[in-house]
mmCIF file of C-alpha atoms and ligand atoms in Angstrom:
data_model
loop_
_atom_site.group_PDB
_atom_site.id
_atom_site.type_symbol
_atom_site.label_atom_id
_atom_site.label_comp_id
_atom_site.label_asym_id
_atom_site.label_seq_id
_atom_site.Cartn_x
_atom_site.Cartn_y
_atom_site.Cartn_z
ATOM 1 C CA MET J 1 55.991 -33.010 -118.386
ATOM 2 C CA LEU J 2 52.783 -31.193 -117.873
ATOM 3 C CA ASP J 3 52.913 -27.369 -117.553
ATOM 4 C CA LEU J 4 49.815 -25.935 -115.689
ATOM 5 C CA HIS J 5 49.408 -22.359 -116.100
ATOM 6 C CA TYR J 6 47.904 -21.746 -112.510
ATOM 7 C CA TRP J 7 46.987 -19.087 -109.871
ATOM 8 C CA PRO J 8 45.709 -20.399 -106.762
ATOM 9 C CA THR J 9 41.873 -20.156 -107.107
ATOM 10 C CA PRO J 10 39.216 -22.680 -107.011
ATOM 11 C CA ASN J 11 39.514 -23.284 -110.763
ATOM 12 C CA GLY J 12 43.050 -23.907 -110.596
ATOM 13 C CA LYS J 13 42.803 -25.858 -107.525
ATOM 14 C CA LYS J 14 40.723 -28.598 -109.178
ATOM 15 C CA VAL J 15 43.485 -29.333 -111.424
ATOM 16 C CA THR J 16 46.287 -29.517 -108.659
ATOM 17 C CA ILE J 17 44.241 -32.053 -106.643
ATOM 18 C CA LEU J 18 43.723 -34.360 -109.674
ATOM 19 C CA LEU J 19 47.500 -34.048 -110.379
ATOM 20 C CA GLU J 20 48.313 -34.879 -106.827
ATOM 21 C CA GLU J 21 45.577 -37.846 -106.679
ATOM 22 C CA CYS J 22 47.263 -39.335 -109.752
ATOM 23 C CA GLY J 23 50.844 -38.472 -108.641
ATOM 24 C CA LEU J 24 51.921 -37.300 -112.091
ATOM 25 C CA PRO J 25 54.775 -34.691 -112.243
ATOM 26 C CA TYR J 26 53.820 -31.509 -113.137
ATOM 27 C CA ARG J 27 55.225 -27.708 -113.402
ATOM 28 C CA ILE J 28 53.480 -24.596 -112.250
ATOM 29 C CA VAL J 29 53.725 -21.781 -114.447
ATOM 30 C CA PRO J 30 52.418 -18.807 -112.655
ATOM 31 C CA THR J 31 49.461 -16.491 -114.313
ATOM 32 C CA ASN J 32 49.019 -13.683 -112.111
ATOM 33 C CA ILE J 33 45.397 -12.636 -113.102
ATOM 34 C CA GLY J 34 45.266 -9.667 -110.763
ATOM 35 C CA LYS J 35 48.428 -8.360 -112.838
ATOM 36 C CA GLY J 36 47.037 -9.204 -116.110
ATOM 37 C CA ASP J 37 49.150 -12.066 -117.220
ATOM 38 C CA GLN J 38 46.082 -13.712 -118.733
ATOM 39 C CA PHE J 39 46.062 -10.736 -121.583
ATOM 40 C CA THR J 40 49.340 -11.527 -122.748
ATOM 41 C CA ALA J 41 49.673 -12.463 -126.641
ATOM 42 C CA ASP J 42 51.499 -15.689 -125.579
ATOM 43 C CA PHE J 43 49.006 -16.695 -122.866
ATOM 44 C CA LEU J 44 46.059 -15.709 -125.765
ATOM 45 C CA LYS J 45 47.727 -18.498 -128.109
ATOM 46 C CA ILE J 46 46.867 -21.213 -125.531
ATOM 47 C CA ASN J 47 43.588 -19.740 -124.215
ATOM 48 C CA PRO J 48 41.370 -17.566 -126.704
ATOM 49 C CA ASN J 49 39.304 -16.747 -123.517
ATOM 50 C CA ASN J 50 42.073 -15.184 -121.195
ATOM 51 C CA ARG J 51 41.384 -17.290 -118.245
ATOM 52 C CA MET J 52 43.493 -19.732 -116.488
ATOM 53 C CA PRO J 53 43.920 -22.694 -115.828
ATOM 54 C CA VAL J 54 45.656 -23.949 -119.008
ATOM 55 C CA LEU J 55 47.413 -27.223 -119.151
ATOM 56 C CA VAL J 56 50.304 -27.942 -122.093
ATOM 57 C CA ASP J 57 51.378 -31.362 -122.292
ATOM 58 C CA GLN J 58 54.854 -31.446 -123.431
ATOM 59 C CA GLU J 59 54.754 -35.241 -123.945
ATOM 60 C CA PRO J 60 51.280 -36.257 -125.294
ATOM 61 C CA ALA J 61 50.513 -40.270 -125.617
ATOM 62 C CA ASP J 62 50.708 -39.580 -129.410
ATOM 63 C CA GLY J 63 54.285 -38.812 -129.441
ATOM 64 C CA GLY J 64 53.410 -35.544 -131.348
ATOM 65 C CA ALA J 65 53.574 -31.774 -130.716
ATOM 66 C CA PRO J 66 52.675 -30.340 -127.108
ATOM 67 C CA ILE J 67 48.831 -30.336 -126.732
ATOM 68 C CA SER J 68 47.235 -27.361 -124.834
ATOM 69 C CA VAL J 69 43.895 -27.701 -123.202
ATOM 70 C CA PHE J 70 41.753 -24.742 -121.535
ATOM 71 C CA GLU J 71 38.570 -24.819 -119.559
ATOM 72 C CA SER J 72 39.294 -26.772 -116.037
ATOM 73 C CA GLY J 73 36.682 -29.433 -116.899
ATOM 74 C CA ALA J 74 38.458 -30.298 -120.291
ATOM 75 C CA ILE J 75 41.595 -30.292 -118.544
ATOM 76 C CA MET J 76 40.228 -32.685 -115.719
ATOM 77 C CA MET J 77 39.052 -35.060 -118.491
ATOM 78 C CA TYR J 78 42.392 -34.918 -120.248
ATOM 79 C CA ILE J 79 44.603 -35.495 -117.102
ATOM 80 C CA ALA J 80 42.156 -38.374 -116.035
ATOM 81 C CA GLU J 81 42.279 -40.198 -119.364
ATOM 82 C CA LYS J 82 46.006 -39.810 -119.404
ATOM 83 C CA ALA J 83 46.509 -41.123 -116.146
ATOM 84 C CA GLY J 84 43.795 -43.941 -116.678
ATOM 85 C CA LYS J 85 42.424 -43.002 -113.164
ATOM 86 C CA PHE J 86 39.265 -41.468 -111.782
ATOM 87 C CA TYR J 87 37.259 -41.584 -114.939
ATOM 88 C CA PRO J 88 35.614 -44.730 -115.741
ATOM 89 C CA GLN J 89 35.719 -46.270 -118.974
ATOM 90 C CA ASP J 90 32.318 -47.903 -119.467
ATOM 91 C CA VAL J 91 29.510 -45.528 -121.000
ATOM 92 C CA ARG J 92 27.225 -45.586 -117.927
ATOM 93 C CA GLY J 93 30.011 -44.634 -115.410
ATOM 94 C CA ARG J 94 31.515 -42.311 -117.926
ATOM 95 C CA TYR J 95 28.198 -40.395 -118.026
ATOM 96 C CA GLU J 96 27.682 -40.447 -114.464
ATOM 97 C CA VAL J 97 30.937 -38.289 -114.057
ATOM 98 C CA ASN J 98 30.531 -36.354 -117.314
ATOM 99 C CA GLN J 99 27.156 -34.792 -115.991
ATOM 100 C CA TRP J 100 28.280 -33.837 -112.750
ATOM 101 C CA LEU J 101 31.648 -32.372 -114.333
ATOM 102 C CA ILE J 102 29.370 -30.397 -116.471
ATOM 103 C CA TRP J 103 26.978 -29.470 -113.695
ATOM 104 C CA GLN J 104 30.063 -27.909 -111.958
ATOM 105 C CA MET J 105 31.356 -26.191 -114.934
ATOM 106 C CA ALA J 106 27.917 -24.766 -116.040
ATOM 107 C CA ASN J 107 26.322 -24.119 -112.461
ATOM 108 C CA GLN J 108 28.366 -24.440 -109.421
ATOM 109 C CA GLY J 109 31.442 -22.589 -110.699
ATOM 110 C CA PRO J 110 30.118 -19.513 -112.322
ATOM 111 C CA LYS J 111 27.291 -19.135 -109.746
ATOM 112 C CA SER J 112 29.592 -19.410 -106.818
ATOM 113 C CA GLY J 113 32.034 -17.036 -108.825
ATOM 114 C CA GLU J 114 29.305 -14.445 -108.865
ATOM 115 C CA CYS J 115 28.338 -14.907 -105.315
ATOM 116 C CA GLY J 116 31.659 -14.321 -104.078
ATOM 117 C CA HIS J 117 32.032 -11.209 -106.392
ATOM 118 C CA PHE J 118 28.788 -9.453 -105.217
ATOM 119 C CA ARG J 119 29.328 -10.731 -101.593
ATOM 120 C CA ARG J 120 32.976 -9.163 -101.564
ATOM 121 C CA LEU J 121 31.929 -5.910 -103.472
ATOM 122 C CA GLY J 122 30.095 -3.930 -100.803
ATOM 123 C CA ASP J 123 28.632 -0.932 -101.934
ATOM 124 C CA THR J 124 31.328 0.609 -104.041
ATOM 125 C CA GLN J 125 29.387 0.130 -107.192
ATOM 126 C CA GLY J 126 25.777 0.988 -105.706
ATOM 127 C CA ASP J 127 23.257 -1.165 -103.884
ATOM 128 C CA GLN J 128 23.828 -4.717 -104.866
ATOM 129 C CA SER J 129 21.662 -6.380 -102.169
ATOM 130 C CA TYR J 130 19.363 -8.065 -105.122
ATOM 131 C CA ALA J 131 22.172 -9.494 -106.710
ATOM 132 C CA VAL J 132 23.614 -10.714 -103.222
ATOM 133 C CA ARG J 133 20.626 -12.415 -102.512
ATOM 134 C CA ARG J 134 20.046 -13.972 -105.864
ATOM 135 C CA PHE J 135 23.553 -15.619 -106.001
ATOM 136 C CA THR J 136 23.516 -16.444 -102.258
ATOM 137 C CA ASP J 137 19.981 -18.115 -102.787
ATOM 138 C CA GLU J 138 21.344 -19.817 -105.893
ATOM 139 C CA VAL J 139 24.406 -21.281 -104.173
ATOM 140 C CA ASN J 140 22.442 -22.419 -101.236
ATOM 141 C CA ARG J 141 20.089 -24.194 -103.859
ATOM 142 C CA MET J 142 23.236 -26.034 -105.232
ATOM 143 C CA TYR J 143 24.387 -27.361 -101.712
ATOM 144 C CA GLY J 144 20.865 -28.878 -101.349
ATOM 145 C CA VAL J 145 21.585 -30.344 -104.969
ATOM 146 C CA LEU J 146 24.859 -31.713 -103.708
ATOM 147 C CA ASN J 147 23.322 -32.977 -100.312
ATOM 148 C CA ASN J 148 20.663 -34.757 -101.983
ATOM 149 C CA GLN J 149 22.927 -36.472 -104.399
ATOM 150 C CA LEU J 150 25.134 -37.556 -101.494
ATOM 151 C CA TYR J 151 22.025 -38.846 -99.558
ATOM 152 C CA ASN J 152 22.215 -42.155 -101.279
ATOM 153 C CA HIS J 153 25.576 -41.963 -103.180
ATOM 154 C CA ARG J 154 29.055 -42.335 -101.481
ATOM 155 C CA TYR J 155 30.463 -39.926 -103.987
ATOM 156 C CA LEU J 156 28.978 -37.634 -106.574
ATOM 157 C CA ALA J 157 28.875 -39.987 -109.415
ATOM 158 C CA GLY J 158 28.282 -43.193 -107.282
ATOM 159 C CA ASP J 159 30.493 -45.453 -105.541
ATOM 160 C CA ALA J 160 33.874 -44.429 -106.634
ATOM 161 C CA TYR J 161 35.833 -41.198 -105.776
ATOM 162 C CA SER J 162 36.226 -39.517 -109.176
ATOM 163 C CA ILE J 163 37.097 -36.121 -111.219
ATOM 164 C CA ALA J 164 33.649 -35.159 -110.361
ATOM 165 C CA ASP J 165 34.095 -34.966 -106.711
ATOM 166 C CA MET J 166 37.722 -33.171 -107.269
ATOM 167 C CA ILE J 167 36.056 -30.680 -109.387
ATOM 168 C CA CYS J 168 33.103 -29.385 -107.118
ATOM 169 C CA TYR J 169 35.259 -29.648 -103.630
ATOM 170 C CA PRO J 170 37.436 -26.457 -104.017
ATOM 171 C CA TRP J 171 34.236 -24.354 -104.558
ATOM 172 C CA THR J 172 32.632 -25.421 -101.434
ATOM 173 C CA VAL J 173 35.468 -24.871 -98.965
ATOM 174 C CA ASN J 174 34.162 -21.330 -98.491
ATOM 175 C CA ILE J 175 30.800 -22.278 -97.769
ATOM 176 C CA ALA J 176 30.430 -20.125 -94.695
ATOM 177 C CA GLY J 177 31.868 -16.940 -96.913
ATOM 178 C CA GLN J 178 28.971 -17.898 -99.653
ATOM 179 C CA GLY J 179 26.392 -17.462 -96.892
ATOM 180 C CA SER J 180 25.285 -21.100 -96.291
ATOM 181 C CA ASP J 181 25.585 -23.122 -93.058
ATOM 182 C CA ILE J 182 27.250 -26.627 -93.723
ATOM 183 C CA ASN J 183 25.364 -27.931 -90.790
ATOM 184 C CA ASP J 184 21.945 -27.656 -93.040
ATOM 185 C CA PHE J 185 23.713 -30.116 -95.588
ATOM 186 C CA LYS J 186 24.270 -33.435 -93.235
ATOM 187 C CA TYR J 187 25.265 -35.598 -96.265
ATOM 188 C CA PHE J 188 27.196 -33.038 -98.070
ATOM 189 C CA LYS J 189 29.302 -32.604 -94.891
ATOM 190 C CA ARG J 190 30.013 -36.287 -94.750
ATOM 191 C CA TRP J 191 31.427 -36.047 -97.988
ATOM 192 C CA PHE J 192 33.340 -32.632 -97.473
ATOM 193 C CA ASP J 193 34.933 -34.022 -94.293
ATOM 194 C CA GLU J 194 35.877 -37.167 -96.122
ATOM 195 C CA LEU J 195 37.732 -35.277 -98.806
ATOM 196 C CA ASN J 196 39.384 -32.775 -96.382
ATOM 197 C CA GLU J 197 41.164 -35.887 -94.888
ATOM 198 C CA ARG J 198 42.619 -36.830 -98.325
ATOM 199 C CA PRO J 199 46.498 -36.204 -98.470
ATOM 200 C CA ALA J 200 46.371 -35.294 -102.280
ATOM 201 C CA VAL J 201 43.524 -32.987 -101.673
ATOM 202 C CA GLN J 202 45.419 -31.056 -99.097
ATOM 203 C CA LYS J 203 48.608 -30.958 -101.204
ATOM 204 C CA GLY J 204 46.419 -29.953 -104.137
ATOM 205 C CA MET J 205 44.733 -27.117 -102.209
ATOM 206 C CA ALA J 206 47.981 -25.997 -101.083
ATOM 207 C CA VAL J 207 49.916 -25.427 -104.284
ATOM 208 C CA THR J 208 51.070 -21.825 -104.571
ATOM 209 C CA ALA J 209 52.163 -19.900 -107.522
ATOM 210 C CA GLY J 210 54.926 -18.058 -105.827
ATOM 211 C CA PRO J 211 54.907 -15.292 -103.127
ATOM 212 C CA THR J 212 51.475 -13.837 -102.302
ATOM 213 C CA GLU J 213 51.156 -10.146 -103.339
ATOM 214 C CA ASP J 214 50.087 -7.514 -100.982
ATOM 215 C CA PHE J 215 47.316 -5.445 -102.872
ATOM 216 C CA ALA J 216 47.550 -2.625 -100.277
ATOM 217 C CA ALA J 217 51.269 -2.231 -100.866
ATOM 218 C CA LEU J 218 50.759 -1.433 -104.618
ATOM 219 C CA SER J 219 50.890 2.148 -105.675
ATOM 220 C CA PRO J 220 47.409 3.823 -106.111
ATOM 221 C CA GLU J 221 48.090 3.871 -110.062
ATOM 222 C CA GLU J 222 48.749 0.259 -110.056
ATOM 223 C CA ARG J 223 45.645 -0.614 -107.875
ATOM 224 C CA GLU J 224 43.297 1.390 -110.207
ATOM 225 C CA ARG J 225 44.972 -0.310 -113.242
ATOM 226 C CA ARG J 226 44.293 -3.811 -111.939
ATOM 227 C CA GLN J 227 40.901 -3.093 -110.746
ATOM 228 C CA LYS J 228 39.781 -1.813 -114.248
ATOM 229 C CA LEU J 229 41.434 -4.977 -115.714
ATOM 230 C CA LEU J 230 39.175 -7.436 -113.831
ATOM 231 C CA PHE J 231 36.100 -5.341 -113.587
ATOM 232 C CA ASN J 232 35.721 -3.845 -116.797
ATOM 233 C CA GLN J 233 36.252 -6.466 -119.593
ATOM 234 C CA ARG J 234 34.770 -6.071 -122.915
ATOM 235 C CA ALA J 235 35.197 -7.670 -126.278
ATOM 236 C CA ARG J 236 38.612 -7.930 -127.904
ATOM 237 C CA PRO J 237 38.375 -6.975 -131.478
ATOM 238 C CA ALA J 238 39.337 -9.607 -134.246
ATOM 239 C CA PRO J 239 42.109 -8.441 -136.739
ATOM 240 C CA ALA J 240 40.548 -6.172 -139.325
ATOM 241 C CA THR J 241 41.610 -8.036 -142.309
ATOM 242 C CA GLY J 242 42.960 -11.517 -143.316
ATOM 243 C CA GLY J 243 40.123 -13.449 -141.759
ATOM 244 C CA ILE J 244 37.602 -15.951 -143.367
ATOM 245 C CA GLU J 245 35.210 -13.761 -145.267
ATOM 246 C CA ALA J 246 31.550 -14.895 -146.210
HETATM 247 N N1 GSH T 301 35.066 -21.869 -116.921
HETATM 248 C C1 GSH T 301 36.768 -21.507 -116.909
HETATM 249 C C2 GSH T 301 36.822 -20.525 -115.971
HETATM 250 C C3 GSH T 301 38.113 -19.850 -115.651
HETATM 251 C C4 GSH T 301 38.038 -18.756 -114.517
HETATM 252 O O1 GSH T 301 37.259 -17.879 -114.552
HETATM 253 N N2 GSH T 301 39.483 -18.452 -114.270
HETATM 254 C C5 GSH T 301 39.506 -17.022 -113.445
HETATM 255 C C6 GSH T 301 40.247 -17.455 -112.162
HETATM 256 S S1 GSH T 301 39.169 -18.671 -111.146
HETATM 257 C C7 GSH T 301 40.306 -16.048 -114.327
HETATM 258 O O2 GSH T 301 41.278 -16.567 -115.078
HETATM 259 N N3 GSH T 301 40.102 -14.774 -114.218
HETATM 260 C C8 GSH T 301 40.882 -13.576 -114.900
HETATM 261 C C9 GSH T 301 39.860 -12.591 -114.999
HETATM 262 O O3 GSH T 301 38.820 -12.562 -114.644
HETATM 263 O O4 GSH T 301 40.427 -11.782 -115.960
HETATM 264 C C10 GSH T 301 37.499 -22.792 -116.178
HETATM 265 O O5 GSH T 301 36.666 -23.413 -115.448
HETATM 266 O O6 GSH T 301 38.610 -22.945 -116.498
#
């Protein structure tokens, strides 16, 4: 069984799309990042970066102890390798996929995340107009990158639908909220409309982690605690003794 430590965000939904596409059985382990589940001692054992998603394969192919994988890009590679699907084996095909997968992890995901953060923030933390403009422009630039690639490729890595497509898609569903217009990107729109119609994409996007919480219904103290948790993260100190010394 595959356990997916999950909360329904774009980084989580990449993985549920792939699991649905592969038809693999999986179990959702809710990781409520608003409440702080990503900071528990148990969670830290499976992700030193305190972020979801994390995949734990209880029955790895080598028959050994469970394997846990953090970082959604690594999780996509793991699942696709396990299923033998959506990830070419030949070196050329594989690196077509790898470069788009890493493009997503290093560019589209982080920059779109910041774009959403600053666009939602309003002026509670002072004037954000430069940050909003910078990340809105950068996300717009990246829609251009996708559009140009899709001008002469049916899918991001060529003729075949792959994990490169699945990893990029969830970050594009809110294109209007990111300040871009889908009608400016004709070839991207062709791809987006096609993926929208795939039953596994629809199922993966709809996966929840239990009932949604009403933030407004929380006590003011809990609301403040949660806001601090997400907004003011700094380094977690290493243990003072027992480590590898120089
Ligand atoms: N590069 C990581 C990013 C994961 C990530 O940022 N996850 C967010 C939700 S989308 C999270 O867990 N946030 C918790 C927090 O900010 O404390 C991946 O792709 O897995």
